[in-house]
GROMACS .gro file of C-alpha atoms in nm:
model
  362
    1UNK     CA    1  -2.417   0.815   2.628
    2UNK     CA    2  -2.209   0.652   2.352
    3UNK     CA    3  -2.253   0.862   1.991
    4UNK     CA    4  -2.232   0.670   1.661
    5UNK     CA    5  -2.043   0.813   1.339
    6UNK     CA    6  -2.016   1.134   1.224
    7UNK     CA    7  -1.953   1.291   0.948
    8UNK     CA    8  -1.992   1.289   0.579
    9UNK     CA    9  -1.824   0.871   0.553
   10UNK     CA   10  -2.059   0.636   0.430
   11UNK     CA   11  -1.950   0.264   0.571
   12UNK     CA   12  -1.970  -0.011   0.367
   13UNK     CA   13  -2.250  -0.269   0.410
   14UNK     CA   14  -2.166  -0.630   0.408
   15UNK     CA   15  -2.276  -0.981   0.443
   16UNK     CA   16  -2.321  -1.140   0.752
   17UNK     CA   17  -2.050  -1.063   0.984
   18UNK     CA   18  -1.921  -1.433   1.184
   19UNK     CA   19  -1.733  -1.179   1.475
   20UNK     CA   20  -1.644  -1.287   1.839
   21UNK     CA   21  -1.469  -1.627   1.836
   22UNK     CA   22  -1.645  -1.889   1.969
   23UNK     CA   23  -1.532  -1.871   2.356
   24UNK     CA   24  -1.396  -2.162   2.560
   25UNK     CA   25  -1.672  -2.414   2.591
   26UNK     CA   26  -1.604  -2.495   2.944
   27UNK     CA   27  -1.775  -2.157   3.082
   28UNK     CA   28  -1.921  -2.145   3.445
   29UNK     CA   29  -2.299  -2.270   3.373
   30UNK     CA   30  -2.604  -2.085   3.524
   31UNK     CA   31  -2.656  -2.243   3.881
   32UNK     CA   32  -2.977  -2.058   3.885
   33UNK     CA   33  -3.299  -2.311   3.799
   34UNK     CA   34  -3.542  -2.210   3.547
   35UNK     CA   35  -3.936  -2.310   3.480
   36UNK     CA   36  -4.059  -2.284   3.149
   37UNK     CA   37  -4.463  -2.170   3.205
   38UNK     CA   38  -4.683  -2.264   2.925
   39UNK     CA   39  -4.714  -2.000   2.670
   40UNK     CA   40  -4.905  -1.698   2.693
   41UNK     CA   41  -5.087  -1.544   2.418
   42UNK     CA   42  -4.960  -1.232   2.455
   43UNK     CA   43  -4.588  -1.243   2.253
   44UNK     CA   44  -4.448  -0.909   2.422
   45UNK     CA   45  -4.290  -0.861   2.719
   46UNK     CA   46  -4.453  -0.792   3.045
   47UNK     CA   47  -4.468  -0.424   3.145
   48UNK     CA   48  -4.426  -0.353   3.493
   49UNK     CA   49  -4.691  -0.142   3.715
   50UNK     CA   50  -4.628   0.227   3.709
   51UNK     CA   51  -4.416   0.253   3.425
   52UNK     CA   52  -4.529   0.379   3.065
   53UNK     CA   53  -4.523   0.079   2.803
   54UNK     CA   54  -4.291   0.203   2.535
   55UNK     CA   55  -4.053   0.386   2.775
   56UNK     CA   56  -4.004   0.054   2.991
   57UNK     CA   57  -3.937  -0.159   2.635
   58UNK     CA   58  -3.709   0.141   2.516
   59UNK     CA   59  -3.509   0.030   2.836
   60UNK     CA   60  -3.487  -0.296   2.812
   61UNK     CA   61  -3.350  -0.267   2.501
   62UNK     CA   62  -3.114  -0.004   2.543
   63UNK     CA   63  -3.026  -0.226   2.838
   64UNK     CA   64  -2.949  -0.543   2.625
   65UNK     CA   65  -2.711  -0.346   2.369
   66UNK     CA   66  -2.657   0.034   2.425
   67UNK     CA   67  -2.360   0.112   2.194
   68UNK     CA   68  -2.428   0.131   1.806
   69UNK     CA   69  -2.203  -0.081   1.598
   70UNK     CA   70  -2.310  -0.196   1.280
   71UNK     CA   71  -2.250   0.031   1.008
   72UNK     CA   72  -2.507   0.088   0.720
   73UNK     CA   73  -2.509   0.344   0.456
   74UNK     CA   74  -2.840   0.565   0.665
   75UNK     CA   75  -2.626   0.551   1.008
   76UNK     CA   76  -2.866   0.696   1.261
   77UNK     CA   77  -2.690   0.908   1.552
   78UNK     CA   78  -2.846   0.733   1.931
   79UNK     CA   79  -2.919   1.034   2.042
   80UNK     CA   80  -3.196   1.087   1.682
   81UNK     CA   81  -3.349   0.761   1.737
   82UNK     CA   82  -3.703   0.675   1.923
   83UNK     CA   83  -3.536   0.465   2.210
   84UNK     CA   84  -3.288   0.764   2.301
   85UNK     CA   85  -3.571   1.008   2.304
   86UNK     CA   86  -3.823   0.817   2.486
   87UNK     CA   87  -3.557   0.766   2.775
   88UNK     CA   88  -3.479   1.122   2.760
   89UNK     CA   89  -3.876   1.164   2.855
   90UNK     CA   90  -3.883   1.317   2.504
   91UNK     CA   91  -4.179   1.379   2.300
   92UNK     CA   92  -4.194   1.287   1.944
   93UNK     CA   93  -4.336   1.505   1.679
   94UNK     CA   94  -4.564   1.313   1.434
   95UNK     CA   95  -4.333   1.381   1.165
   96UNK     CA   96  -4.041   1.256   1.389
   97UNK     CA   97  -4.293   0.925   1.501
   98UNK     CA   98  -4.356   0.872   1.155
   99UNK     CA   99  -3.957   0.867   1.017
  100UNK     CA  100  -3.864   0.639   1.333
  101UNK     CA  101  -4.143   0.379   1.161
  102UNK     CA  102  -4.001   0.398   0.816
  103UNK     CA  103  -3.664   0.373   0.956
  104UNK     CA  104  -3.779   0.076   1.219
  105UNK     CA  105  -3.932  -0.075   0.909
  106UNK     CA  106  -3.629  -0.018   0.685
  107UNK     CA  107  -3.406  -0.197   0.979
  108UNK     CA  108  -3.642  -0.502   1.042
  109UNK     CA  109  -3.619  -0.597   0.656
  110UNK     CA  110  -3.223  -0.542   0.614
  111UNK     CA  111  -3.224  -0.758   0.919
  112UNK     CA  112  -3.476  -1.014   0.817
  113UNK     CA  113  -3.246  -1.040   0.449
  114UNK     CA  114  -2.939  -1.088   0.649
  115UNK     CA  115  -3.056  -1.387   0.897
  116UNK     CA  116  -3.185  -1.559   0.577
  117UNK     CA  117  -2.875  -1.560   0.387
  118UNK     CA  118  -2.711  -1.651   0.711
  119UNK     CA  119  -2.957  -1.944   0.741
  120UNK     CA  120  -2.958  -2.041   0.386
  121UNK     CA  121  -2.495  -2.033   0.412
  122UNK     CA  122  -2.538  -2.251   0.740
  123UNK     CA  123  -2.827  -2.500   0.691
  124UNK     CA  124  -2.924  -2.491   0.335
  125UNK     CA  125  -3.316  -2.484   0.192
  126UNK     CA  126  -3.546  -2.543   0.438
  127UNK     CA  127  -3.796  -2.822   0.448
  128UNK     CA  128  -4.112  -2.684   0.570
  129UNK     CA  129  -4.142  -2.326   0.766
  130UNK     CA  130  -4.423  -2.320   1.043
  131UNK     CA  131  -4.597  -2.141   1.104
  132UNK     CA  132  -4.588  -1.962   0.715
  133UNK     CA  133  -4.540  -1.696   0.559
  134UNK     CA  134  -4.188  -1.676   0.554
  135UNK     CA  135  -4.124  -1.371   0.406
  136UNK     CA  136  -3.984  -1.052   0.520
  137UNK     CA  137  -4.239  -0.775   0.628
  138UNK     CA  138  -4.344  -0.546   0.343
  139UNK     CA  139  -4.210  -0.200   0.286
  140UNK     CA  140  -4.346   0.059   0.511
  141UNK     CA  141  -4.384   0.415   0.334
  142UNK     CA  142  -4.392   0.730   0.529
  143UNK     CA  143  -4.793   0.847   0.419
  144UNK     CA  144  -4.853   0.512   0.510
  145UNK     CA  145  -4.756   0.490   0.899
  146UNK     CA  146  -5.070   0.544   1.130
  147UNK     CA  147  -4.970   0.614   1.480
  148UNK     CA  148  -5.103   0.485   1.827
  149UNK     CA  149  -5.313   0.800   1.853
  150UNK     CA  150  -5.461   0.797   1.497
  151UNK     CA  151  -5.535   0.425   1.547
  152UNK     CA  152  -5.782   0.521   1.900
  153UNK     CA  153  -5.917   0.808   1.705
  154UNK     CA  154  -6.046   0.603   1.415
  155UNK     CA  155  -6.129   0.257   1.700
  156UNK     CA  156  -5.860   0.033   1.576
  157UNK     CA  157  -5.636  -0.154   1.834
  158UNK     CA  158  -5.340  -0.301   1.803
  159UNK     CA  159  -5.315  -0.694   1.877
  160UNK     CA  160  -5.012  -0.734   2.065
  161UNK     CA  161  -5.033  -1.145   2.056
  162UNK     CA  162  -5.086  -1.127   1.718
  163UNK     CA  163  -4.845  -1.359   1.545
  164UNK     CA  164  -4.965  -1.220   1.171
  165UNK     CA  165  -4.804  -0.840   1.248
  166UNK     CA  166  -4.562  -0.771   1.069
  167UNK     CA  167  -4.301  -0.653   1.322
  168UNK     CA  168  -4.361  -0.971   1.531
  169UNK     CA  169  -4.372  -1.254   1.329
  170UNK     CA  170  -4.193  -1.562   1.444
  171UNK     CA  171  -4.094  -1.875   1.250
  172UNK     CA  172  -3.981  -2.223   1.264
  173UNK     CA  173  -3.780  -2.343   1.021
  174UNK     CA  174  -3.688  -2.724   0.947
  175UNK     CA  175  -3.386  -2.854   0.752
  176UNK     CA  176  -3.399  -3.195   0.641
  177UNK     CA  177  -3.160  -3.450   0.691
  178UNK     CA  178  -2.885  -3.471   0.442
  179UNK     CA  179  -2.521  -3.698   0.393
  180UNK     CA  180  -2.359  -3.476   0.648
  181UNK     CA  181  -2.656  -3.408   0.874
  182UNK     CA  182  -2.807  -3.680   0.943
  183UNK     CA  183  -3.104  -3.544   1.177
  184UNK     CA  184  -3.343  -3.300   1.146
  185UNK     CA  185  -3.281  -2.922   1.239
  186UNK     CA  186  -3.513  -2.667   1.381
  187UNK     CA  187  -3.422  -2.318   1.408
  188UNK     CA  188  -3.615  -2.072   1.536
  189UNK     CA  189  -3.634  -1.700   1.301
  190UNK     CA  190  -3.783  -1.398   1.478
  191UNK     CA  191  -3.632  -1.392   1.858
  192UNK     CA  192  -3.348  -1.164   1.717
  193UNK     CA  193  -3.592  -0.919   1.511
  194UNK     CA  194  -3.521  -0.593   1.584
  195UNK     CA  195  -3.866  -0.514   1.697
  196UNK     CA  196  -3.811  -0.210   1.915
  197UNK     CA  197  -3.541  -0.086   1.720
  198UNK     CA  198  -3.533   0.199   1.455
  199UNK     CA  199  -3.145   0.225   1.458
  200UNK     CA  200  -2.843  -0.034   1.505
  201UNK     CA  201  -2.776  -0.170   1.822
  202UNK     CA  202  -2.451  -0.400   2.085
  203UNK     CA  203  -2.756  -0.665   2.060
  204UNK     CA  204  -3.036  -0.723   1.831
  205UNK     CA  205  -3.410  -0.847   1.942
  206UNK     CA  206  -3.391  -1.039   2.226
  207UNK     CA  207  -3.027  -1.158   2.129
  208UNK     CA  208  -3.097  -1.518   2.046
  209UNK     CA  209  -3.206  -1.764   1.845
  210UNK     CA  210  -3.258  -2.096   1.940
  211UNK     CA  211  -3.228  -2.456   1.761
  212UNK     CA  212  -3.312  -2.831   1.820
  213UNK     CA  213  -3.206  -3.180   1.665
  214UNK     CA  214  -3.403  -3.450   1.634
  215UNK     CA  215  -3.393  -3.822   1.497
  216UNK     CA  216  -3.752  -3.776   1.333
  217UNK     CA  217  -3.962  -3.473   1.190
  218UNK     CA  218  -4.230  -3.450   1.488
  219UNK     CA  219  -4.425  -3.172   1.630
  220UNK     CA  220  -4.273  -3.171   1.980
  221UNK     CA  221  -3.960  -2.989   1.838
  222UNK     CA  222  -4.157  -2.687   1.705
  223UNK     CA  223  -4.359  -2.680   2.013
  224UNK     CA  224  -4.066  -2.702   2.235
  225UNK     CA  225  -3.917  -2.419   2.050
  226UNK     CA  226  -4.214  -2.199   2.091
  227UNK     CA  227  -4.310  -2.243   2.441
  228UNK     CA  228  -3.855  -2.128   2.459
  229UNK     CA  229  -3.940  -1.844   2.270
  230UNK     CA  230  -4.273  -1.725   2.436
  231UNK     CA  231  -4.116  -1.781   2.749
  232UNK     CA  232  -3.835  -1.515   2.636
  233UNK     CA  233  -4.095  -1.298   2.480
  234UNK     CA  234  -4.284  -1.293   2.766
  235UNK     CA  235  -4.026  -1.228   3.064
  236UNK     CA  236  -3.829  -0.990   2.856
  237UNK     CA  237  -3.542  -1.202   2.885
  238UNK     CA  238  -3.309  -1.433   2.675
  239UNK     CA  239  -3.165  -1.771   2.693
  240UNK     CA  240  -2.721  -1.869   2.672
  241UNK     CA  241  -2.522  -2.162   2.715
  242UNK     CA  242  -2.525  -2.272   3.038
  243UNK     CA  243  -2.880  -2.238   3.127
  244UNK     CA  244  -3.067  -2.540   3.233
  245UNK     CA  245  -3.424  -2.577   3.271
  246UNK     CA  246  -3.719  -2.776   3.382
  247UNK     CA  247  -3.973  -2.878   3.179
  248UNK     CA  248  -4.230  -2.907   3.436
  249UNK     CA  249  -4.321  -3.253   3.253
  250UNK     CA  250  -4.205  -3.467   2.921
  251UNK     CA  251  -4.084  -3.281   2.616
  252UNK     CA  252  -4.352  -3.458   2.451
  253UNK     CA  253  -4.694  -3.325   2.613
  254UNK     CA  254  -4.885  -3.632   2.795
  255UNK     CA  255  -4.594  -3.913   2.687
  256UNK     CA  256  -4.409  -4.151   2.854
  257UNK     CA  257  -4.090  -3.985   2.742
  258UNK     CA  258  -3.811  -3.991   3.032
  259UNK     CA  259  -3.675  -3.632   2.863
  260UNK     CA  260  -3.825  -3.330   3.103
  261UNK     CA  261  -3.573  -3.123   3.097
  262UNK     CA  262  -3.349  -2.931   2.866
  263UNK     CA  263  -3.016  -2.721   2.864
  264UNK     CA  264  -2.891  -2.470   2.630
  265UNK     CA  265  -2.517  -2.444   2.445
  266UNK     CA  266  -2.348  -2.385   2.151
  267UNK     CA  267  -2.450  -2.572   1.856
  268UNK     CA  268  -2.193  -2.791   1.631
  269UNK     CA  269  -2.344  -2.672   1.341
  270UNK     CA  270  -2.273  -2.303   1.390
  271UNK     CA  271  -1.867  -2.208   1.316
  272UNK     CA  272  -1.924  -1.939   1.557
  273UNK     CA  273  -2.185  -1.857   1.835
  274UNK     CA  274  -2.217  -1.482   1.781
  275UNK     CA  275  -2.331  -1.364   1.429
  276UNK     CA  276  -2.454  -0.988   1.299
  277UNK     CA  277  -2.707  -0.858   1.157
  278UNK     CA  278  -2.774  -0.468   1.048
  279UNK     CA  279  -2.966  -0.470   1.358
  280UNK     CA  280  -2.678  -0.608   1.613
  281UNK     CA  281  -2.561  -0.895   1.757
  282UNK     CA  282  -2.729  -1.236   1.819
  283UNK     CA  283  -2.619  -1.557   1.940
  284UNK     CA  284  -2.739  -1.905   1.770
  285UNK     CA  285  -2.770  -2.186   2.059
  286UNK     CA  286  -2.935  -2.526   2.051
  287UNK     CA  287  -3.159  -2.676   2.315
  288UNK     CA  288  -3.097  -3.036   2.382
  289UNK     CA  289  -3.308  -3.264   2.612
  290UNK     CA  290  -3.183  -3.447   2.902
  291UNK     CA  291  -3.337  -3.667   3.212
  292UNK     CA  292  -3.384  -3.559   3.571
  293UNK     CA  293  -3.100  -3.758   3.670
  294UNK     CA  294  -2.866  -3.594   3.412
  295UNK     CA  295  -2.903  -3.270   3.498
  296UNK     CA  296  -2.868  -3.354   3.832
  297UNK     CA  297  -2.519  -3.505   3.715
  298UNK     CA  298  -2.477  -3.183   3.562
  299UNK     CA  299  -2.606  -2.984   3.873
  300UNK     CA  300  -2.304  -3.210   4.079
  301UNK     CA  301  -2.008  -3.110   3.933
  302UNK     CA  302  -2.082  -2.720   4.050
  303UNK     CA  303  -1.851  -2.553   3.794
  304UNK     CA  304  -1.844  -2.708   3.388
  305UNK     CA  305  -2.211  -2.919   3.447
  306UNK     CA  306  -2.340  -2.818   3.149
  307UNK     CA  307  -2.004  -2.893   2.963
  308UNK     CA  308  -2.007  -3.220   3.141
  309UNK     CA  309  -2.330  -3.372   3.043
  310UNK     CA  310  -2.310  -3.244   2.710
  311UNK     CA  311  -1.993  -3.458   2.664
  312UNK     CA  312  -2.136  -3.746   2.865
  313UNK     CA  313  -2.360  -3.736   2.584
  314UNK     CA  314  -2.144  -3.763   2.307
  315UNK     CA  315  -1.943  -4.015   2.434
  316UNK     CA  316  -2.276  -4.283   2.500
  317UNK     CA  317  -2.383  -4.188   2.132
  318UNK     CA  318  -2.596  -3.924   2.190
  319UNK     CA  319  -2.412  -3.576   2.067
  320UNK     CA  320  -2.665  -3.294   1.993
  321UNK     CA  321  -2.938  -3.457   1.861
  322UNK     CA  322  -3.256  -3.490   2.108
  323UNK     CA  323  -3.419  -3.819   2.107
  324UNK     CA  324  -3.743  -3.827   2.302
  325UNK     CA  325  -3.791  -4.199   2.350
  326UNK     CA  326  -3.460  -4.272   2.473
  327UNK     CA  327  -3.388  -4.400   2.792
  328UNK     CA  328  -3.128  -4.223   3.076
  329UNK     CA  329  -2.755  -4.267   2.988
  330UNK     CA  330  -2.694  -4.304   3.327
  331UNK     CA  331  -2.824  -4.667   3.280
  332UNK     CA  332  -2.655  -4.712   2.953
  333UNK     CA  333  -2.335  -4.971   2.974
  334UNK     CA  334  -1.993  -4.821   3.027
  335UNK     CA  335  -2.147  -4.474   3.172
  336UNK     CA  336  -1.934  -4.502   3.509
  337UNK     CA  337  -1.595  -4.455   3.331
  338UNK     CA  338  -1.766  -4.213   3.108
  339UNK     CA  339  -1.888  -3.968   3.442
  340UNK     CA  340  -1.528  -4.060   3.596
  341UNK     CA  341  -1.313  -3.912   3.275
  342UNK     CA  342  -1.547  -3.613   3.245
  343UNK     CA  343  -1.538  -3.516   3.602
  344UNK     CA  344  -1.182  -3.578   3.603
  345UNK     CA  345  -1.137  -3.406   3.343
  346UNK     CA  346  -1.340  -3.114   3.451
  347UNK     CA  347  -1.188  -3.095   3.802
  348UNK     CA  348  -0.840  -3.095   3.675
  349UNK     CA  349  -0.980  -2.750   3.405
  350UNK     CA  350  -1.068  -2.596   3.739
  351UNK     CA  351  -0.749  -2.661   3.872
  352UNK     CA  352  -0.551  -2.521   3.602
  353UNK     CA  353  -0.751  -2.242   3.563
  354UNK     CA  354  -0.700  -2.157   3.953
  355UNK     CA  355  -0.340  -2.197   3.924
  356UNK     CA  356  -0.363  -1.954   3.615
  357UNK     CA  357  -0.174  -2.241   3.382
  358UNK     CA  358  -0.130  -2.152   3.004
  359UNK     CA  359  -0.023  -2.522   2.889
  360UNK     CA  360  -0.358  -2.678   3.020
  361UNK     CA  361  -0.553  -2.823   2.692
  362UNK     CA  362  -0.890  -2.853   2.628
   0.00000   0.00000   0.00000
């Protein structure tokens, strides 16, 4: 089991950390088809039968990340936080229960500061945020952490779906459009909380965050972001370029809209795809909405799909931004030498890259 620092050093904090170069866009995409269900009310993730709750989300997180690698001036060693101990089968004292609060507390706040600055260098002020507050949790003090068992004793529950906790809250927020964006942005602020965590961490939250563009400010892009994030709440899972998914009907709920399906990958707005927080590691992706007959484009050139429709897109006018009413570019005028150029194009990657050539551009 990896050990963090030792010794009497205290690292320096800083700002958000833009690590891990954005890597070649043209990456294998998920063959595997997903199904977004409709959102359940619950926002953590499923427990399996047998196992005991904290123990099983203790390994899924440890799981996701493992190695500690942000450095903070209270560096906690793995094998004194909660997570280590509960996969050790360890007990926690009250006292020690109580510190792993404050600290989980302490962690979620640092983190929550960090994203917003990140936000705020990257998009600006935003808009509107939905659902409010927006507003990192408040300071947690040691006398005033009640634990699981105090909570049964005095016939309080906890309300795991409950969007208003303070360790679970997850926002929306929406940039306007501006000179050099001209579209409205969506990003999503809560999928990357450290909610599990009471020390740093390879990967923070669920180790995402996801965004959409849109022509217009309308409803369907927070919703669509929700049901995304419920989805990865609720399968203890996560979401990365490459992935491509079915609606199950039109991003707009009970429209005519021809758009029922979606695919995720890097966002132009983002420098770099992997950003830090005190927490860990997260990556910032963007959702964009396509027909049935463009993914199956995608779906047809095995290897690259994703890359290919996402430049099929660009070149018929499209780019990044999702537009809900528009019709299939695969009717759109001048689309065959568009698919020939970007299959060509593709095919001749593959080649390169099979033949282990250095001079191949991209």
């Amino acid at each position: 089991m990896p050990k963090g620092k030792s010794g009497n050093e205290k690292p320096k904090k800083s700002a958000p950390k833009k690590a891990v170069e954005k890597t070649e866009k043209m990456e294998a995409a998920s063959s595997a088809e997903q199904k977004v269900d409709p959102p359940k009310s619950s926002a953590k993730a499923k427990s399996e039968p047998g196992c005991d709750r904290e123990q099983l989300d203790a390994q899924k997180l440890v799981a996701a990340g493992g190695e500690i690698t942000y450095e903070s001036d209270e560096y906690i060693e793995l094998e004194d936080s909660r997570v280590f101990k509960m996969l050790q089968g360890m007990q926690l004292s009250p006292e020690e229960a109580r510190e792993a609060a404050v600290r989980q507390r302490n962690l979620l706040i640092e983190s929550w500061n960090t994203r917003d600055e990140l936000y705020r260098e990257l998009f600006g002020e935003p808009h509107h945020v939905t659902p409010g507050p927006y507003a990192p949790p408040p300071v947690l003090k040691l006398e005033d952490v009640i634990l699981p068992e105090e909570e049964k004793e005095r016939g309080e529950t906890g309300d795991p779906g409950n969007p208003n906790l303070d360790e679970q809250h997850l926002n929306i927020l929406v940039y306007a459009p501006d000179p050099t964006r001209p579209y409205w942005t969506y990003v999503t602020a809560g999928l990357s909380s450290p909610w599990l965590q009471d020390a740093p961490a390879e990967v923070t939250g669920f180790g995402c965050e996801i965004m959409i563009k849109a022509k217009e400010d309308m409803p369907w892009a927070p919703q669509i972001l929700r049901t995304l994030a419920f989805y990865i709440l609720n399968h203890a899972g996560t979401l990365s370029p490459g992935v491509r998914i079915d609606l199950n009907g039109p991003i707009i709920p009970g429209s005519n809209s021809k758009l029922s399906n979606i695919f995720i990958w890097y966002p132009d707005d983002a420098p770099d795809c992997w950003y830090y927080l005190p927490s860990g590691g997260f990556g910032l992706f963007i959702a964009i909405g396509i027909t049935p007959d463009e993914r199956q484009f995608a779906e047809s050139i095995e290897e690259y799909g994703t890359w290919c429709i996402q430049q099929v897109l660009r070149q018929m006018g499209h780019d990044q931004v999702t537009d809900p009413y528009r019709g299939t570019v695969m009717e759109q005028e001048g689309i065959g030498l568009a698919l020939l150029k970007t299959k060509s194009f593709a095919d001749n990657f593959r080649e390169n890259v099979a033949y282990g050539s250095e001079s191949f551009e991209s």
